[in-house]
Amino acid sequence: MIEKMIRENLKVILKRIERACIKSNRDPKEVRLLLATKTVGVEKIKIALEGGQTLIGENKVQEIKEKYEGLSSVFHEKHFIGHLQTNKIKDIIRYEVNCIQSVDRLNLALKLDQRLSRESKEMDVFIQVNTSNEDSKFGVQPEEALDLVRQVAGFKTLNIRGLMTIGLFSAEESRVRKCFKTLKALQREIIAQNIPRVDVSELSMGMSGDLEVAIEEGATIVRVGTAIFGEREYPDSYYWNERKNIR
Ligand SMILES: *Cc1c(COP(=O)(O)O)cnc(C)c1O
């Protein structure tokens, strides 16, 4: 039953991605689907991975730990998309996260670099930008993003690959679109600066409710949870409403 539901949902999402690409004259191959797997158990994630998906995103280090063994037999790439506390950095490395999409402050980059240097490792990162101006969300302010990119580029263990944002939760499409336009504009601005070691070709934006708008505005990764795995038992505020000053 659940297997059938997940497979059907995946088909619908892939179709939605394809249609949005066609509408905006983009090649569907340019847009990757990231499975947002917070609160989703190993069995369900495996169904999606065995159905051909290869990319998952987790918000909590604890969940990465818990699912690590269970997912080890299926090929996948793992991105971190939640708020990262510096005391969890060692686990991010130990549990083989491939990319941190939520780098949003200098201190986090600094601590990451220290740890990675010690272990002679590197990490792909995205800079998370707060394009919606909502206090409840993490991310560097758009006006400060370029500075942060320059600073992060100075850490040789961190490879900047793109930008990430969570769009505004609003039924008004134009307001959601504005967030994605802000991220795209930032990408252009950063590219124009020609900063050594900076590659911001990836734009991670768009979720279950707004992926079409995000694709029209240039998303290369859409992060989808509920539309594939069903409703979560915890509200998203559990993941996003942590106070900003908890660092
Ligand atoms: C949960 C989550 C998503 C997916 O949200 P859905 O509405 O379930 O598709 C995307 N990005 C982040 C950062 C998330 O925490």
Tab-separated table of N, CA, C and O in Angstrom, residues 184-247:
chain	number	residue	atom	x	y	z
A	184	LYS	N	17.776	34.237	-7.434
A	184	LYS	CA	18.329	34.236	-8.795
A	184	LYS	C	19.161	35.502	-9.042
A	184	LYS	O	20.261	35.444	-9.608
A	185	ALA	N	18.642	36.635	-8.572
A	185	ALA	CA	19.366	37.897	-8.754
A	185	ALA	C	20.699	37.864	-8.009
A	185	ALA	O	21.729	38.327	-8.510
A	186	LEU	N	20.682	37.289	-6.828
A	186	LEU	CA	21.912	37.152	-6.045
A	186	LEU	C	22.923	36.278	-6.778
A	186	LEU	O	24.120	36.585	-6.807
A	187	GLN	N	22.423	35.196	-7.351
A	187	GLN	CA	23.309	34.304	-8.108
A	187	GLN	C	24.007	35.092	-9.224
A	187	GLN	O	25.225	35.007	-9.389
A	188	ARG	N	23.220	35.887	-9.957
A	188	ARG	CA	23.803	36.695	-11.047
A	188	ARG	C	24.859	37.651	-10.508
A	188	ARG	O	25.933	37.817	-11.089
A	189	GLU	N	24.517	38.289	-9.402
A	189	GLU	CA	25.426	39.267	-8.807
A	189	GLU	C	26.746	38.595	-8.400
A	189	GLU	O	27.831	39.118	-8.658
A	190	ILE	N	26.631	37.421	-7.802
A	190	ILE	CA	27.831	36.713	-7.344
A	190	ILE	C	28.675	36.265	-8.540
A	190	ILE	O	29.895	36.416	-8.544
A	191	ILE	N	28.018	35.740	-9.560
A	191	ILE	CA	28.752	35.299	-10.755
A	191	ILE	C	29.519	36.481	-11.366
A	191	ILE	O	30.680	36.352	-11.755
A	192	ALA	N	28.854	37.645	-11.405
A	192	ALA	CA	29.477	38.834	-11.998
A	192	ALA	C	30.737	39.260	-11.255
A	192	ALA	O	31.614	39.908	-11.816
A	193	GLN	N	30.848	38.888	-9.984
A	193	GLN	CA	32.017	39.264	-9.185
A	193	GLN	C	33.244	38.404	-9.486
A	193	GLN	O	34.347	38.729	-9.054
A	194	ASN	N	33.021	37.268	-10.164
A	194	ASN	CA	34.149	36.402	-10.513
A	194	ASN	C	35.064	36.062	-9.346
A	194	ASN	O	36.285	36.206	-9.442
A	195	ILE	N	34.508	35.632	-8.260
A	195	ILE	CA	35.308	35.348	-7.070
A	195	ILE	C	35.977	33.979	-7.216
A	195	ILE	O	35.308	33.002	-7.543
A	196	PRO	N	37.292	33.925	-6.991
A	196	PRO	CA	37.981	32.632	-7.110
A	196	PRO	C	37.359	31.579	-6.185
A	196	PRO	O	36.974	31.892	-5.061
A	197	ARG	N	37.283	30.341	-6.657
A	197	ARG	CA	36.766	29.198	-5.902
A	197	ARG	C	35.251	29.255	-5.668
A	197	ARG	O	34.730	28.460	-4.903
A	198	VAL	N	34.560	30.195	-6.295
A	198	VAL	CA	33.114	30.265	-6.063
A	198	VAL	C	32.348	29.812	-7.301
A	198	VAL	O	32.518	30.344	-8.385
A	199	ASP	N	31.520	28.799	-7.105
A	199	ASP	CA	30.652	28.302	-8.160
A	199	ASP	C	29.236	28.257	-7.577
A	199	ASP	O	28.966	27.491	-6.664
A	200	VAL	N	28.391	29.124	-8.069
A	200	VAL	CA	27.020	29.136	-7.528
A	200	VAL	C	26.015	28.669	-8.591
A	200	VAL	O	24.918	29.194	-8.697
A	201	SER	N	26.413	27.660	-9.368
A	201	SER	CA	25.487	27.212	-10.418
A	201	SER	C	24.214	26.567	-9.887
A	201	SER	O	23.204	26.558	-10.574
A	202	GLU	N	24.275	26.017	-8.666
A	202	GLU	CA	23.065	25.364	-8.144
A	202	GLU	C	22.172	26.356	-7.396
A	202	GLU	O	22.644	27.159	-6.575
A	203	LEU	N	20.868	26.251	-7.662
A	203	LEU	CA	19.882	27.031	-6.904
A	203	LEU	C	18.888	26.044	-6.313
A	203	LEU	O	18.084	25.442	-7.024
A	204	SER	N	18.958	25.868	-4.993
A	204	SER	CA	18.059	24.940	-4.317
A	204	SER	C	16.878	25.720	-3.777
A	204	SER	O	16.993	26.446	-2.788
A	205	MET	N	15.743	25.608	-4.457
A	205	MET	CA	14.547	26.329	-4.023
A	205	MET	C	13.311	25.654	-4.593
A	205	MET	O	13.368	25.044	-5.651
A	206	GLY	N	12.205	25.754	-3.832
A	206	GLY	CA	10.967	25.110	-4.245
A	206	GLY	C	10.723	23.849	-3.443
A	206	GLY	O	11.641	23.064	-3.221
A	207	MET	N	9.486	23.686	-2.971
A	207	MET	CA	9.088	22.527	-2.180
A	207	MET	C	7.749	21.994	-2.722
A	207	MET	O	7.362	22.348	-3.833
A	208	SER	N	7.079	21.152	-1.944
A	208	SER	CA	5.844	20.526	-2.441
A	208	SER	C	4.870	21.534	-3.039
A	208	SER	O	4.278	21.295	-4.085
A	209	GLY	N	4.697	22.672	-2.361
A	209	GLY	CA	3.658	23.606	-2.763
A	209	GLY	C	4.063	24.631	-3.806
A	209	GLY	O	3.203	25.258	-4.431
A	210	ASP	N	5.366	24.828	-3.982
A	210	ASP	CA	5.764	25.945	-4.847
A	210	ASP	C	6.867	25.580	-5.845
A	210	ASP	O	7.568	26.446	-6.357
A	211	LEU	N	7.011	24.294	-6.127
A	211	LEU	CA	8.139	23.897	-6.979
A	211	LEU	C	8.033	24.429	-8.405
A	211	LEU	O	9.040	24.732	-9.042
A	212	GLU	N	6.806	24.574	-8.919
A	212	GLU	CA	6.653	25.094	-10.290
A	212	GLU	C	7.193	26.521	-10.395
A	212	GLU	O	7.931	26.851	-11.325
A	213	VAL	N	6.807	27.333	-9.417
A	213	VAL	CA	7.257	28.732	-9.423
A	213	VAL	C	8.781	28.766	-9.332
A	213	VAL	O	9.451	29.522	-10.043
A	214	ALA	N	9.347	27.933	-8.457
A	214	ALA	CA	10.800	27.906	-8.270
A	214	ALA	C	11.506	27.502	-9.560
A	214	ALA	O	12.529	28.093	-9.938
A	215	ILE	N	10.958	26.521	-10.251
A	215	ILE	CA	11.585	26.070	-11.507
A	215	ILE	C	11.513	27.179	-12.555
A	215	ILE	O	12.482	27.442	-13.262
A	216	GLU	N	10.370	27.851	-12.612
A	216	GLU	CA	10.252	28.957	-13.575
A	216	GLU	C	11.293	30.046	-13.286
A	216	GLU	O	11.757	30.731	-14.189
A	217	GLU	N	11.667	30.183	-12.023
A	217	GLU	CA	12.636	31.224	-11.657
A	217	GLU	C	14.078	30.713	-11.636
A	217	GLU	O	14.985	31.425	-11.227
A	218	GLY	N	14.284	29.448	-11.997
A	218	GLY	CA	15.656	28.977	-12.169
A	218	GLY	C	16.169	27.913	-11.211
A	218	GLY	O	17.368	27.621	-11.202
A	219	ALA	N	15.298	27.293	-10.432
A	219	ALA	CA	15.758	26.245	-9.508
A	219	ALA	C	16.475	25.121	-10.252
A	219	ALA	O	16.069	24.741	-11.348
A	220	THR	N	17.542	24.599	-9.645
A	220	THR	CA	18.189	23.405	-10.193
A	220	THR	C	17.995	22.211	-9.264
A	220	THR	O	18.262	21.080	-9.640
A	221	ILE	N	17.558	22.500	-8.031
A	221	ILE	CA	17.211	21.437	-7.079
A	221	ILE	C	15.902	21.837	-6.422
A	221	ILE	O	15.782	22.959	-5.915
A	222	VAL	N	14.897	20.964	-6.447
A	222	VAL	CA	13.678	21.208	-5.678
A	222	VAL	C	13.631	20.188	-4.543
A	222	VAL	O	14.008	19.035	-4.718
A	223	ARG	N	13.212	20.637	-3.369
A	223	ARG	CA	13.233	19.785	-2.174
A	223	ARG	C	11.803	19.422	-1.796
A	223	ARG	O	11.036	20.273	-1.373
A	224	VAL	N	11.449	18.153	-1.964
A	224	VAL	CA	10.051	17.774	-1.800
A	224	VAL	C	9.883	16.681	-0.740
A	224	VAL	O	10.548	15.651	-0.785
A	225	GLY	N	9.010	16.946	0.222
A	225	GLY	CA	8.744	15.984	1.289
A	225	GLY	C	7.318	15.480	1.267
A	225	GLY	O	7.024	14.383	0.769
A	226	THR	N	6.399	16.282	1.802
A	226	THR	CA	4.993	15.858	1.959
A	226	THR	C	4.348	15.329	0.684
A	226	THR	O	3.593	14.362	0.759
A	227	ALA	N	4.613	15.937	-0.435
A	227	ALA	CA	3.945	15.504	-1.665
A	227	ALA	C	4.390	14.103	-2.084
A	227	ALA	O	3.756	13.473	-2.924
A	228	ILE	N	5.465	13.597	-1.466
A	228	ILE	CA	5.917	12.235	-1.774
A	228	ILE	C	5.607	11.278	-0.632
A	228	ILE	O	5.066	10.202	-0.828
A	229	PHE	N	5.927	11.695	0.581
A	229	PHE	CA	5.813	10.778	1.721
A	229	PHE	C	4.554	10.970	2.563
A	229	PHE	O	4.303	10.219	3.489
A	230	GLY	N	3.787	12.011	2.276
A	230	GLY	CA	2.588	12.285	3.064
A	230	GLY	C	2.871	13.276	4.179
A	230	GLY	O	4.005	13.701	4.384
A	231	GLU	N	1.816	13.638	4.894
A	231	GLU	CA	1.945	14.641	5.947
A	231	GLU	C	2.858	14.149	7.065
A	231	GLU	O	2.884	12.977	7.394
A	232	ARG	N	3.614	15.077	7.648
A	232	ARG	CA	4.492	14.743	8.778
A	232	ARG	C	3.741	14.876	10.085
A	232	ARG	O	2.802	15.659	10.181
A	233	GLU	N	4.179	14.104	11.106
A	233	GLU	CA	3.460	14.212	12.372
A	233	GLU	C	3.866	15.427	13.199
A	233	GLU	O	3.138	15.838	14.072
A	234	TYR	N	5.020	16.002	12.911
A	234	TYR	CA	5.402	17.240	13.606
A	234	TYR	C	5.180	18.418	12.678
A	234	TYR	O	5.417	18.314	11.487
A	235	PRO	N	4.757	19.540	13.229
A	235	PRO	CA	4.633	20.725	12.376
A	235	PRO	C	6.020	21.219	11.989
A	235	PRO	O	7.001	20.950	12.686
A	236	ASP	N	6.129	21.926	10.876
A	236	ASP	CA	7.435	22.402	10.436
A	236	ASP	C	8.061	23.392	11.415
A	236	ASP	O	9.269	23.580	11.427
A	237	SER	N	7.219	23.980	12.249
A	237	SER	CA	7.760	24.928	13.223
A	237	SER	C	8.779	24.235	14.136
A	237	SER	O	9.693	24.844	14.654
A	238	TYR	N	8.612	22.909	14.264
A	238	TYR	CA	9.546	22.131	15.064
A	238	TYR	C	10.949	22.212	14.463
A	238	TYR	O	11.955	22.148	15.155
A	239	TYR	N	11.013	22.377	13.170
A	239	TYR	CA	12.306	22.446	12.495
A	239	TYR	C	12.777	23.877	12.236
A	239	TYR	O	13.946	24.143	12.138
A	240	TRP	N	11.823	24.765	12.080
A	240	TRP	CA	12.192	26.102	11.618
A	240	TRP	C	12.048	27.196	12.658
A	240	TRP	O	12.627	28.261	12.517
A	241	ASN	N	11.252	26.975	13.683
A	241	ASN	CA	10.992	28.065	14.616
A	241	ASN	C	11.946	28.124	15.792
A	241	ASN	O	11.679	28.784	16.771
A	242	GLU	N	13.062	27.417	15.668
A	242	GLU	CA	14.045	27.508	16.736
A	242	GLU	C	14.498	28.961	16.783
A	242	GLU	O	14.550	29.637	15.767
A	243	ARG	N	14.851	29.416	17.955
A	243	ARG	CA	15.248	30.821	18.032
A	243	ARG	C	16.566	31.030	17.311
A	243	ARG	O	17.465	30.223	17.377
A	244	LYS	N	16.633	32.143	16.620
A	244	LYS	CA	17.809	32.409	15.788
A	244	LYS	C	19.101	32.497	16.593
A	244	LYS	O	20.170	32.289	16.065
A	245	ASN	N	19.001	32.852	17.853
A	245	ASN	CA	20.244	33.041	18.615
A	245	ASN	C	20.788	31.760	19.237
A	245	ASN	O	21.745	31.785	19.970
A	246	ILE	N	20.160	30.627	18.941
A	246	ILE	CA	20.747	29.366	19.374
A	246	ILE	C	21.811	29.001	18.359
A	246	ILE	O	21.512	28.656	17.227
A	247	ARG	N	23.037	29.113	18.739
A	247	ARG	CA	24.082	28.875	17.735
A	247	ARG	C	24.982	27.765	18.196
A	247	ARG	O	25.682	27.797	19.095
